[in-house]
XYZ file of N, CA and C in Angstrom:
171
model
N 18.933 -7.050 -4.817
C 17.689 -6.925 -5.542
C 17.178 -5.474 -5.468
N 17.368 -4.816 -4.363
C 16.918 -3.404 -4.279
C 17.715 -2.558 -5.280
N 18.998 -2.810 -5.384
C 19.811 -2.076 -6.353
C 19.342 -2.335 -7.764
N 19.009 -3.583 -8.090
C 18.493 -3.925 -9.421
C 17.195 -3.158 -9.676
N 16.307 -3.124 -8.678
C 15.065 -2.374 -8.860
C 15.322 -0.915 -9.143
N 16.274 -0.334 -8.427
C 16.602 1.104 -8.656
C 17.171 1.316 -10.016
N 18.017 0.392 -10.530
C 18.565 0.504 -11.866
C 17.486 0.417 -12.920
N 16.538 -0.505 -12.726
C 15.443 -0.658 -13.670
C 14.539 0.594 -13.676
N 14.314 1.171 -12.500
C 13.527 2.384 -12.437
C 14.216 3.515 -13.229
N 15.518 3.637 -13.062
C 16.267 4.667 -13.814
C 16.182 4.415 -15.313
N 16.330 3.159 -15.726
C 16.234 2.820 -17.141
C 14.862 3.138 -17.690
N 13.838 2.898 -16.872
C 12.453 3.201 -17.274
C 12.284 4.737 -17.462
N 12.797 5.503 -16.552
C 12.677 6.969 -16.625
C 13.444 7.518 -17.829
N 14.646 7.039 -18.072
C 15.404 7.496 -19.211
C 14.701 7.112 -20.525
N 14.205 5.899 -20.596
C 13.496 5.442 -21.801
C 12.255 6.294 -22.066
N 11.507 6.606 -21.002
C 10.341 7.484 -21.133
C 10.752 8.827 -21.722
N 11.849 9.383 -21.237
C 12.296 10.709 -21.697
C 12.690 10.616 -23.185
N 13.390 9.561 -23.556
C 13.858 9.404 -24.940
C 12.650 9.201 -25.873
N 11.629 8.520 -25.415
C 10.457 8.248 -26.245
C 9.801 9.551 -26.683
N 9.801 10.569 -25.828
C 9.197 11.841 -26.170
C 9.871 12.501 -27.394
N 11.151 12.190 -27.622
C 11.905 12.829 -28.688
C 12.035 11.922 -29.913
N 11.569 10.699 -29.829
C 11.703 9.746 -30.926
C 10.499 9.857 -31.880
N 10.651 9.258 -33.027
C 9.546 9.222 -33.983
C 9.568 7.929 -34.753
N 8.419 7.565 -35.315
C 8.323 6.390 -36.146
C 8.703 5.086 -35.476
N 9.495 4.316 -36.153
C 9.872 3.003 -35.666
C 10.673 3.078 -34.381
N 11.469 4.155 -34.218
C 12.217 4.308 -32.978
C 11.316 4.398 -31.787
N 10.221 5.118 -31.924
C 9.292 5.254 -30.798
C 8.735 3.893 -30.398
N 8.404 3.078 -31.390
C 7.883 1.729 -31.092
C 8.917 0.847 -30.426
N 10.155 0.950 -30.869
C 11.228 0.155 -30.264
C 11.506 0.588 -28.843
N 11.513 1.871 -28.614
C 11.746 2.363 -27.257
C 10.565 2.028 -26.347
N 9.353 2.089 -26.874
C 8.198 1.701 -26.071
C 8.309 0.244 -25.666
N 8.782 -0.596 -26.593
C 8.963 -2.014 -26.278
C 9.996 -2.180 -25.176
N 11.069 -1.393 -25.237
C 12.107 -1.420 -24.183
C 11.491 -1.011 -22.836
N 10.711 0.060 -22.846
C 10.096 0.518 -21.597
C 9.212 -0.587 -21.026
N 8.440 -1.233 -21.865
C 7.540 -2.309 -21.388
C 8.351 -3.419 -20.795
N 9.447 -3.840 -21.414
C 10.274 -4.911 -20.921
C 10.893 -4.539 -19.560
N 11.357 -3.305 -19.442
C 11.938 -2.841 -18.203
C 10.864 -2.833 -17.095
N 9.650 -2.356 -17.406
C 8.581 -2.380 -16.430
C 8.258 -3.786 -15.942
N 8.206 -4.743 -16.887
C 7.956 -6.122 -16.519
C 9.050 -6.678 -15.642
N 10.296 -6.415 -15.965
C 11.431 -6.884 -15.161
C 11.385 -6.271 -13.747
N 11.052 -5.000 -13.694
C 10.951 -4.331 -12.405
C 9.799 -4.944 -11.565
N 8.716 -5.304 -12.219
C 7.620 -5.923 -11.502
C 8.035 -7.248 -10.907
N 8.820 -8.030 -11.645
C 9.331 -9.313 -11.119
C 10.233 -9.064 -9.913
N 11.132 -8.123 -10.032
C 12.077 -7.819 -8.931
C 11.263 -7.344 -7.705
N 10.287 -6.461 -7.898
C 9.485 -5.968 -6.780
C 8.719 -7.108 -6.094
N 8.175 -8.008 -6.899
C 7.455 -9.173 -6.328
C 8.416 -10.043 -5.509
N 9.633 -10.246 -6.006
C 10.590 -11.024 -5.253
C 10.984 -10.344 -3.962
N 11.153 -9.025 -4.005
C 11.457 -8.272 -2.782
C 10.313 -8.347 -1.794
N 9.078 -8.229 -2.279
C 7.915 -8.320 -1.381
C 7.869 -9.713 -0.737
N 8.165 -10.745 -1.507
C 8.174 -12.108 -0.962
C 9.227 -12.265 0.121
N 10.369 -11.645 -0.060
C 11.444 -11.729 0.951
C 11.069 -10.963 2.213
N 10.344 -9.894 2.106
C 9.927 -9.092 3.268
C 8.899 -9.876 4.107
N 8.080 -10.675 3.469
C 7.050 -11.432 4.169
C 7.626 -12.672 4.853
N 8.731 -13.132 4.416
C 9.339 -14.321 4.985
C 9.039 -15.556 4.134
N 9.554 -16.690 4.548
C 9.377 -17.903 3.757
C 7.926 -18.399 3.759
N 7.525 -18.959 2.632
C 6.173 -19.523 2.535
C 6.130 -20.821 3.311
N 5.027 -21.026 3.990
C 4.854 -22.260 4.777
C 3.782 -23.126 4.187
């Protein structure tokens, strides 16, 4: 899961960089990609935090 989080962070950073050079519809599509990656990373981070705390009782 940590590796997945790192991959998603890299994808987010690359997408942010590409967005700066895009225009029109491409910018909107890339922004949508960035948003999806951020959401996926949030889920992974929440799962990792849950594992660090231990099982729910």
